[in-house]
Coordinates of C-alpha atoms in Angstrom, one line a residue:
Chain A
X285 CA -4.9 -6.6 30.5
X286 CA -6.2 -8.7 33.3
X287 CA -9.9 -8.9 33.5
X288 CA -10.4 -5.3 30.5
X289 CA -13.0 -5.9 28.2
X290 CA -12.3 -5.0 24.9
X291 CA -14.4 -2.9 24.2
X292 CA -16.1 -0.6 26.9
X293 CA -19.5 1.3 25.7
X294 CA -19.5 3.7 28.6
X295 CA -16.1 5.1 27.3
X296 CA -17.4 5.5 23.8
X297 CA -20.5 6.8 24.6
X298 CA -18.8 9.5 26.6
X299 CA -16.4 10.2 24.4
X300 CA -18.4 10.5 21.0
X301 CA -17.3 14.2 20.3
X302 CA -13.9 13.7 20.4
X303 CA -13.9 10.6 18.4
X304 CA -16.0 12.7 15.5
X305 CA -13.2 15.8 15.8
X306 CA -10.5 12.8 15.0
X307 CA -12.4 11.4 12.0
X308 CA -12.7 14.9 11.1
X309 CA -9.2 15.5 11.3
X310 CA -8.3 11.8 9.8
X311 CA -10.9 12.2 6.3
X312 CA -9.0 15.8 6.2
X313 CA -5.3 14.5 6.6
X314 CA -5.8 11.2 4.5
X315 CA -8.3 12.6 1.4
X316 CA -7.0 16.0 0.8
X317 CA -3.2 14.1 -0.6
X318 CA -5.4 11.8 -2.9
X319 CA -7.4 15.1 -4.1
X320 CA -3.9 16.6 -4.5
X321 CA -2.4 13.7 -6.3
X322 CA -5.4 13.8 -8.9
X323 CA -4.7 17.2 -9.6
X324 CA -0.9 16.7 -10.3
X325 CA -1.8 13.5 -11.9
X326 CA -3.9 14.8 -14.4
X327 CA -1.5 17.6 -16.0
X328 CA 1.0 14.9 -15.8
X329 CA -0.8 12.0 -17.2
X330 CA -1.7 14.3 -20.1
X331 CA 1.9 15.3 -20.5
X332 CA 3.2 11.6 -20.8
X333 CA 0.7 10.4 -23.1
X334 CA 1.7 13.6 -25.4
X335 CA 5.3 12.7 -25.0
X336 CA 5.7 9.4 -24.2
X337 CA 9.3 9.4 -23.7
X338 CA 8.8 11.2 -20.2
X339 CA 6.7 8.2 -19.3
X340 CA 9.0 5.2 -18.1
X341 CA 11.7 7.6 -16.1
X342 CA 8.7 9.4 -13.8
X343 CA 7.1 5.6 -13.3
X344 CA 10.1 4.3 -12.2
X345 CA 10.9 7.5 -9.9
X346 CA 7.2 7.2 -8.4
X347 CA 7.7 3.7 -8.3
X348 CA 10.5 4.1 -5.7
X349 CA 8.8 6.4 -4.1
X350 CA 5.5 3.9 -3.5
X351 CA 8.0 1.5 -1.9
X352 CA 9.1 3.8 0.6
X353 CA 7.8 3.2 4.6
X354 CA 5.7 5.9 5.7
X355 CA 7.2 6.3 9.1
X356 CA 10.8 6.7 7.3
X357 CA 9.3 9.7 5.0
X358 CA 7.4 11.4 8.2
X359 CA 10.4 10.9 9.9
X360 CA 12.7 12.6 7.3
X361 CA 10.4 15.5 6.6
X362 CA 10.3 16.7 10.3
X363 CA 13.6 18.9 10.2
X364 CA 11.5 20.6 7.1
X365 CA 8.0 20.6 7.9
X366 CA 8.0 20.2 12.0
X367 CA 6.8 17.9 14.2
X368 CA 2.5 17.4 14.2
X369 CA 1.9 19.5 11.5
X370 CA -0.5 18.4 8.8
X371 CA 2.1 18.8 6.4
X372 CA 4.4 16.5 7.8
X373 CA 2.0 13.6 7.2
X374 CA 0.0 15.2 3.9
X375 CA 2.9 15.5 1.9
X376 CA 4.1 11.9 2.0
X377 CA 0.3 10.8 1.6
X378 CA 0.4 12.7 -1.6
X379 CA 3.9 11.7 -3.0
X380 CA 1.7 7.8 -2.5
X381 CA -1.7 8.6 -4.0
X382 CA 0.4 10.0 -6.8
X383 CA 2.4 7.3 -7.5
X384 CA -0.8 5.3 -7.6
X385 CA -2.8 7.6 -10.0
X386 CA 0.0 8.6 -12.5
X387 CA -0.1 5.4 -14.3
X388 CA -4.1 4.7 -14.2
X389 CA -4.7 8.5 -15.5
X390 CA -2.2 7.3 -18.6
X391 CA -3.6 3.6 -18.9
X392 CA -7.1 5.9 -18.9
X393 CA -5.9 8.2 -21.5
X394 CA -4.4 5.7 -23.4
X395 CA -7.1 3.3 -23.7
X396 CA -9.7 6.0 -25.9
X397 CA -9.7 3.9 -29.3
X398 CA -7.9 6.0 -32.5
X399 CA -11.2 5.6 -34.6
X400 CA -13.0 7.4 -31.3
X401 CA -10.6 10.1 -31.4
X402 CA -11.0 10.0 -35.1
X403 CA -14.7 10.7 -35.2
X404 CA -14.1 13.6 -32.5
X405 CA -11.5 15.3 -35.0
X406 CA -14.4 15.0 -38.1
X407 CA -16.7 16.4 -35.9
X408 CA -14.9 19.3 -35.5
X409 CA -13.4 18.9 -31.7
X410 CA -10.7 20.9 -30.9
X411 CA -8.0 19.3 -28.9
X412 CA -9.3 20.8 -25.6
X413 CA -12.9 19.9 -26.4
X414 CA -12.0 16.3 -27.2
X415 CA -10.3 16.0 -24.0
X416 CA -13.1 16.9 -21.6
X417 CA -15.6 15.7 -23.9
X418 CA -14.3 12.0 -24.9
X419 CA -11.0 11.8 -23.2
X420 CA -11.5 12.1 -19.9
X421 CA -14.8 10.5 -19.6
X422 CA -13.5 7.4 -21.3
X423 CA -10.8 7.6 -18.8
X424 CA -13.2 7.8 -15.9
X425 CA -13.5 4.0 -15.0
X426 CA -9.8 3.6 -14.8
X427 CA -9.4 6.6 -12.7
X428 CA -12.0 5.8 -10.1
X429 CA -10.2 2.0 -9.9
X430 CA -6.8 4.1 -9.3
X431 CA -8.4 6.5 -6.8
X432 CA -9.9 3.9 -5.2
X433 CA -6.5 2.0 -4.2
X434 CA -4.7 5.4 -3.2
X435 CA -7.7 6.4 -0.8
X436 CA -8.2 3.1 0.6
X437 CA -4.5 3.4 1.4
X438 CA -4.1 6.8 2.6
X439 CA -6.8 6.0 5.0
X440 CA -4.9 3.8 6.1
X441 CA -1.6 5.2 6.3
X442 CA -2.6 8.0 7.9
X443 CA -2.7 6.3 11.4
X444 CA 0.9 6.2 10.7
X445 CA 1.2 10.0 11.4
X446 CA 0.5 9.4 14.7
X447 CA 3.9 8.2 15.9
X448 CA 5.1 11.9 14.2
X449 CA 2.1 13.6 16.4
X450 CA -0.2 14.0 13.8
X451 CA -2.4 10.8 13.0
X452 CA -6.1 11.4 13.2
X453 CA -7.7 8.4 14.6
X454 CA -4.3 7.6 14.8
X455 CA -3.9 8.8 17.6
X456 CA -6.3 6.8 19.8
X457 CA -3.9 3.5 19.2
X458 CA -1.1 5.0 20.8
X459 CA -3.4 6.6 24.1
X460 CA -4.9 3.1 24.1
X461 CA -1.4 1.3 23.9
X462 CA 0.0 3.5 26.4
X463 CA -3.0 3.5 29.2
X464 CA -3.6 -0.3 28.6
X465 CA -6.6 0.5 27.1
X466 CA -7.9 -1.5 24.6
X467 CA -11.7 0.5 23.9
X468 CA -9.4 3.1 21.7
X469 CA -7.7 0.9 19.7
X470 CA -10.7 -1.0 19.3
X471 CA -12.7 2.1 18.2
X472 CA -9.9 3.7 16.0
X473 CA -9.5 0.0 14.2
X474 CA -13.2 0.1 13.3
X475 CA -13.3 4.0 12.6
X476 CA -10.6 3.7 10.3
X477 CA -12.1 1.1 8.1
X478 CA -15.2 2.1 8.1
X479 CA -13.9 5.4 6.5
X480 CA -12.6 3.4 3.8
X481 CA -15.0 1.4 3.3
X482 CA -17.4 4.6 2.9
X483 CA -15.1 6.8 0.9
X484 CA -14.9 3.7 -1.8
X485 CA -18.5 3.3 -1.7
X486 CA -18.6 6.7 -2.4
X487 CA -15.8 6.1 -5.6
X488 CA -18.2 3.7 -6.4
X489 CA -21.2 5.4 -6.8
X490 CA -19.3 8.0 -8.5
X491 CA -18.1 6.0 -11.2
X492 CA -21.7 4.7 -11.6
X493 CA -23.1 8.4 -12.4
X494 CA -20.1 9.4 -14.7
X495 CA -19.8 6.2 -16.5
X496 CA -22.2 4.0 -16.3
X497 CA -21.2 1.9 -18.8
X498 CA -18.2 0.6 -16.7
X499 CA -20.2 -1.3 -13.7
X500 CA -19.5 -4.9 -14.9
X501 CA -15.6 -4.1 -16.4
X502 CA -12.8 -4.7 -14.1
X503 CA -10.6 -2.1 -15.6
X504 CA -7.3 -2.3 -13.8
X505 CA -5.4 -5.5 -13.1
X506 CA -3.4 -3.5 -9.8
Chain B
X248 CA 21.4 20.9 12.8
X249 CA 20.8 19.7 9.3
X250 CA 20.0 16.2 7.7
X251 CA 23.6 15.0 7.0
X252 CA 25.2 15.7 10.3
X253 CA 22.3 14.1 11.5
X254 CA 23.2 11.1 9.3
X255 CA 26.9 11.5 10.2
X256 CA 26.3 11.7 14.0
X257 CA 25.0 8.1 13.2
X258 CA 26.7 6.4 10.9
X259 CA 29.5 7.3 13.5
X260 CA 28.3 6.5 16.5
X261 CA 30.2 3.5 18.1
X262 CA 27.1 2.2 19.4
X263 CA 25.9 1.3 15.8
X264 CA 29.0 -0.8 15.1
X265 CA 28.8 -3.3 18.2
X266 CA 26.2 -5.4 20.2
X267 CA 22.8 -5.3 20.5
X268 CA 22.4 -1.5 19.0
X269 CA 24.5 -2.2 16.1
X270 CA 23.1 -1.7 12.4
X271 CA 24.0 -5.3 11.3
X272 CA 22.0 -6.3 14.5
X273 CA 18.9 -4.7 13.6
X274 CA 18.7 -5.4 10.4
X275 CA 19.3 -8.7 10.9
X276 CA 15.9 -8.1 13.3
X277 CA 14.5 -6.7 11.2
X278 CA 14.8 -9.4 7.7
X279 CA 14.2 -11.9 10.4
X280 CA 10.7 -10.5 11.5
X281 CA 9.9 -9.4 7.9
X282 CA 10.8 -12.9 6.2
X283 CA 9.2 -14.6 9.5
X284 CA 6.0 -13.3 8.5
X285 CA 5.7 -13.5 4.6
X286 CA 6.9 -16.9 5.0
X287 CA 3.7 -17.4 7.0
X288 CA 1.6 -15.5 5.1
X289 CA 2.9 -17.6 1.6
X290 CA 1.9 -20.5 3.3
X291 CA -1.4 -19.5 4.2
X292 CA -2.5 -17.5 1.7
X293 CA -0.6 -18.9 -2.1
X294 CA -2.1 -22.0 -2.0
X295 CA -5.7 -21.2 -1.1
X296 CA -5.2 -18.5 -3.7
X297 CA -4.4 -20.6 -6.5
X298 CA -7.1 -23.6 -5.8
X299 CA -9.8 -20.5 -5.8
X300 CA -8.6 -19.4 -8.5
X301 CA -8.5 -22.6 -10.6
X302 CA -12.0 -23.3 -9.6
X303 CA -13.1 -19.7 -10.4
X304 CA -15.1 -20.2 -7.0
X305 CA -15.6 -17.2 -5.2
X306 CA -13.2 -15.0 -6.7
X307 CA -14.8 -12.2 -6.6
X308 CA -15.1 -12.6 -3.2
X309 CA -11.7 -12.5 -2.3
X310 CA -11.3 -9.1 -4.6
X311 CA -13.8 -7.9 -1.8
X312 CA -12.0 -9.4 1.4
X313 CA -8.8 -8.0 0.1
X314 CA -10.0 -4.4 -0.3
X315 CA -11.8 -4.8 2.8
X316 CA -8.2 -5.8 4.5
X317 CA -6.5 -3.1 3.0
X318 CA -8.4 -0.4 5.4
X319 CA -7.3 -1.8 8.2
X320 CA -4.3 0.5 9.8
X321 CA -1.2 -1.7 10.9
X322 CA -0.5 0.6 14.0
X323 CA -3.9 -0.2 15.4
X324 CA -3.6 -4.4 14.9
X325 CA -0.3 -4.2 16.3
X326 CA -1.3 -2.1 19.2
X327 CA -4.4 -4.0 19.9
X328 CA -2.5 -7.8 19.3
X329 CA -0.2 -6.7 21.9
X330 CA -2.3 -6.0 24.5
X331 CA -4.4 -8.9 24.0
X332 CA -1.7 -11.2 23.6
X333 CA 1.2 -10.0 25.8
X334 CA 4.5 -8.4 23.9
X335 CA 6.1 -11.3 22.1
X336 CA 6.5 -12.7 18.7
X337 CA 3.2 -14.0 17.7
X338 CA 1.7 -10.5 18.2
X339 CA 3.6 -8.9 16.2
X340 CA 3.8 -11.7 14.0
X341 CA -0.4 -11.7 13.0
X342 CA -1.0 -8.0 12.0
X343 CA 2.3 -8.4 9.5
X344 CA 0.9 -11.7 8.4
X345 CA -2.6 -10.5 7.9
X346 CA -1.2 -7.4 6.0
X347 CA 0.5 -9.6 3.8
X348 CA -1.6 -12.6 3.0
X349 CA -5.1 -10.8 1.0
X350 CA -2.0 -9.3 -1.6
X351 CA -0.8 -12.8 -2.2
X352 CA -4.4 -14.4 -1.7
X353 CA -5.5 -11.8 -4.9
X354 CA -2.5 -12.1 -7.0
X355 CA -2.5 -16.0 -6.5
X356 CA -6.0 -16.3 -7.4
X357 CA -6.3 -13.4 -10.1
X358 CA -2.7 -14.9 -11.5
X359 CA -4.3 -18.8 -12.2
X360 CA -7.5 -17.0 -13.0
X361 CA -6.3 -14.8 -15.6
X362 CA -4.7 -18.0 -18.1
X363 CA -6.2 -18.1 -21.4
X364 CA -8.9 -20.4 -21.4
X365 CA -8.1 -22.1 -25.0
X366 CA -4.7 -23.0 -23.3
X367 CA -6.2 -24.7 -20.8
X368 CA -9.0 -26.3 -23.0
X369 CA -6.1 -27.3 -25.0
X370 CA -4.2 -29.1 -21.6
X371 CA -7.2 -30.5 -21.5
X372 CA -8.0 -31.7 -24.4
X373 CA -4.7 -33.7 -24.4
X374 CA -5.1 -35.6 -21.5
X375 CA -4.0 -33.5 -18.7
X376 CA -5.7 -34.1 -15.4
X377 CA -6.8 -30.9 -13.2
X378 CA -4.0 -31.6 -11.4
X379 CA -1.6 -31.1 -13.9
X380 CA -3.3 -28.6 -15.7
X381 CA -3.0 -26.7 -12.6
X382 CA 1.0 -27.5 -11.9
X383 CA 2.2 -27.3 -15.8
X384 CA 0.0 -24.6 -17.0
X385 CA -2.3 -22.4 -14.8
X386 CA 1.1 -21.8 -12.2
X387 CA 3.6 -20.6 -14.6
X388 CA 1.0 -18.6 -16.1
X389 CA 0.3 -17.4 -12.7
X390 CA 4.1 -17.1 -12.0
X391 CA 4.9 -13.1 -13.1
X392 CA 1.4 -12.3 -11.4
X393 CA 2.1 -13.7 -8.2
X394 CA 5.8 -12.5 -8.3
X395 CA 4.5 -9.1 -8.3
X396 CA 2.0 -9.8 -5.2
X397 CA 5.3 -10.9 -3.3
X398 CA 6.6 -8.3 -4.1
X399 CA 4.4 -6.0 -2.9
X400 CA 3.5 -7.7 -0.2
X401 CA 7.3 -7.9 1.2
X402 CA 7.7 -4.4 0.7
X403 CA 4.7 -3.3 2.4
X404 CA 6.1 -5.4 5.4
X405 CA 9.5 -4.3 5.6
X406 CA 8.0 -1.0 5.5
X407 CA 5.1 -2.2 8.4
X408 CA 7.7 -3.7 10.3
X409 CA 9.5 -0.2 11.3
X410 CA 5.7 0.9 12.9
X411 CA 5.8 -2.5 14.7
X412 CA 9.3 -1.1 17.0
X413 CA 6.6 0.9 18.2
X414 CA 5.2 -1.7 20.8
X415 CA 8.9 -3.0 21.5
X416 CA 10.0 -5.2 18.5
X417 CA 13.4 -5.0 17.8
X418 CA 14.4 -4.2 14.2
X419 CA 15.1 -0.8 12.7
X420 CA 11.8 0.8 13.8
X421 CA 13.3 0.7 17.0
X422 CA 16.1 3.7 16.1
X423 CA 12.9 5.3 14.7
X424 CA 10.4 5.1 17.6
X425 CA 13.5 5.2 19.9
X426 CA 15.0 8.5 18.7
X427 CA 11.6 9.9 18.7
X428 CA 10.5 8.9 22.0
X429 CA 14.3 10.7 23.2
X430 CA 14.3 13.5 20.5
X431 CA 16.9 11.9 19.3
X432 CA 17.0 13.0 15.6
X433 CA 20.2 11.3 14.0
X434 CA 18.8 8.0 15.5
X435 CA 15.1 8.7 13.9
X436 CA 16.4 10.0 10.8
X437 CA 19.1 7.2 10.3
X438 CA 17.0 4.7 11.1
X439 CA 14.2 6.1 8.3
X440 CA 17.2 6.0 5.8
X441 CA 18.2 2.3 6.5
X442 CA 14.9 1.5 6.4
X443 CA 14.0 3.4 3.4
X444 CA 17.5 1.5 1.7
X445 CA 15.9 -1.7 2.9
X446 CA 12.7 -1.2 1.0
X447 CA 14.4 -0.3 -2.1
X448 CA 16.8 -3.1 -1.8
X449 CA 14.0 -4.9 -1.8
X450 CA 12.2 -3.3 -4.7
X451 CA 15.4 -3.9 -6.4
X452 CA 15.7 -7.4 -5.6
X453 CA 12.5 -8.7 -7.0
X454 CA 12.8 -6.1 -10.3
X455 CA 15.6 -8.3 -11.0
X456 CA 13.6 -11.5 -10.3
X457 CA 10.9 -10.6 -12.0
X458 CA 13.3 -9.6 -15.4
X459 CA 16.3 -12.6 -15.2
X460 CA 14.4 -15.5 -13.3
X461 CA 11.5 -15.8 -15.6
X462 CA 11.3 -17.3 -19.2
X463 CA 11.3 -14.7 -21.7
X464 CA 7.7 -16.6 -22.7
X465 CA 6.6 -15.6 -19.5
X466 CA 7.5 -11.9 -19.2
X467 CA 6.1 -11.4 -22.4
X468 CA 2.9 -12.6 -21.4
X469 CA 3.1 -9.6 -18.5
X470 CA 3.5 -7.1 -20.8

């Protein structure tokens, strides 16, 4: 690298569309799995909390599952899903955020006090109504802590995809590795955090509107 | 072609029995490289972890830092180191230690920072000097805490390690990368197995640390 800068302007000033159709592609392939994951982990989390029995098996099966590499899963799922599809890398991503969010959504659920859930039932809430209208909300702050770690890291491990053809800004690392080139790496490094960074700001100022009474509690010790 | 003859075409090769290709070989690169840089990455971050958090001084900045160093992608510091500093160890060596060290900075601090306070009023109220306070009470408070950063951190390493083959580090990322490179799928596939066994090995490993090795005072207090 005798004599490259590391960063050249020119080539990202030239190349701003393209970089903008990879973060496209990179917010799509990393944030859809944790949007997947809460879906799954909702129904799930409910279901544990109702029988708790079902609880300590599936956290120790997802708890395997968090400590598997990404590359290895990828790798493995290619015979199934092909190589550089979106499902190749989404399905993994999910599988993580979901491993992540099962146990907030049931610390969440678990944490509405009895005399809370109490009043609800004298006031004539039916199971269904107390769930979205006490349950859920007073689950909100550990949720958003939970999605905040699984997006933070899908973001992240999304770059991974790359080496399997289908990384996002992933993808820039590996053209910059293989030209010599450090400007892409460079770019891809900052785009990569600064997608995280916004997507938790985001969490953030989510958690702010739906529970505002959460801003000074830190929630989850993960 | 499915995944077990894959697995078999492996497992059987002669290649993976003997020399430099072998699977003993590579995992041997691979515990190496992975043990190389959490060592570093203990040394670095545990101890500035626990004075921070005995102090209480700027604790919530570290939460911060750490989230901060948790967006940045592995493949893209390894990549990046490499061409800065020429393929060799410490390339490889900084991105692993830098994904490491904020999980051990955090649980180190959040470990000492979490002990009851009338515990250590009460250490100090009989005489215990800071010092001591911090070695007899705050750390084997801090002990389950910071077992579980290690933990995670030495996972997330062994599994970082295998993108690291990428930029030609030996280890088991190298029949991953390799096979891909080649379309060679019972490399890439047994390669993600023994690296997948490794990271639950390791999962394993400090599950049982965390159950056998600690007082039963201190597990309770994790609970």
């Amino acid at each position: 690298m005798d004599g490259e800068p590391l960063v050249r302007w020119h080539w990202v000033g030239t190349h701003l569309g393209y970089l903008r159709g990879l973060l496209l592609d990179h917010a799509v392939i990393s944030l859809l799995p944790v949007l997947f994951g809460l879906l799954i982990a909702l129904p799930l989390g409910l279901l544990c909390v109702r029988f708790p029995r079902l609880y300590q098996p599936l956290a120790a099966v997802f708890n395997v599952i968090y400590a598997l590499p990404a590359l290895a899963v990828f790798v493995v799922l290619i015979p199934y899903t092909g190589l550089a599809t979106q499902a190749t890398v989404m399905i993994p991503l999910t599988c993580y955020s979901l491993a992540v969010l099962l146990p907030t959504t049931v610390d969440g659920l678990r944490s509405v006090p009895e005399p809370v859930r109490q009043a609800a039932t004298a006031l004539g809430y039916g199971p269904w109504r107390r769930l979205a209208a006490v349950e859920l909300p007073t689950a909100v702050p550990y949720l958003v802590a939970g999605l905040r770690v699984a997006a933070v890291s899908s973001i992240s491990l999304a770059s991974v995809g790359a080496l399997v053809g289908r990384g996002g800004l992933g993808y820039l690392f590996m053209d910059g590795f293989q030209r010599t080139f450090p400007t892409p790496i460079v770019a891809g490094i900052v785009l990569v955090t600064a997608l995280a960074l916004v997507t938790d700001a985001v969490l953030l100022l989510a958690r702010e509107l739906l529970a505002p009474w959460a801003r000074r509690e830190s929630v989850v010790g993960r | 072609m499915n995944l077990l003859s894959w697995l078999s075409q492996f497992f059987s090769d002669p290649d993976r029995r003997h020399g430099p290709d072998s699977i003993v070989h590579r995992v041997g690169e691979h515990l190496l490289f992975s043990g190389e840089a959490l060592g570093w990455a203990v040394l670095l971050a545990v101890p500035l972890g626990l004075l921070l958090g005995y102090t209480g001084k700027a604790a919530g900045l570290v939460t911060a830092l750490s989230g901060a160093a948790r967006a940045l992608p592995t493949l893209g510091l390894v990549t990046l180191a490499v061409l800065v500093a020429g393929v060799g160890d410490t390339a490889v060596l900084v991105p692993l230690v830098a994904l490491a060290a904020p999980v051990l900075l955090v649980a180190a601090c959040e470990g000492v920072r979490s002990t009851d306070p009338d515990l250590r009023d009460a250490a100090r109220g009989i005489g215990l000097t800071h010092r001591q306070v911090l070695w007899q009470v705050c750390i084997p408070w801090a002990l389950p805490t910071l077992l579980a950063g290690l933990r995670t951190a030495a996972v997330q390493v062994i599994a970082t390690a295998t993108v690291a083959s990428y930029v030609g580090l030996g280890g088991l990322g190298s029949y991953v990368v390799g096979g891909l490179a080649t379309r060679d799928y019972a490399q890439t596939i047994g390669g993600a197995l023994l690296v997948v066994l490794l990271a639950v090995a390791t999962q394993l490993l400090f599950a049982l640390l965390i159950r056998y090795a600690l007082p039963a005072g201190l597990r309770r207090a994790r609970d």
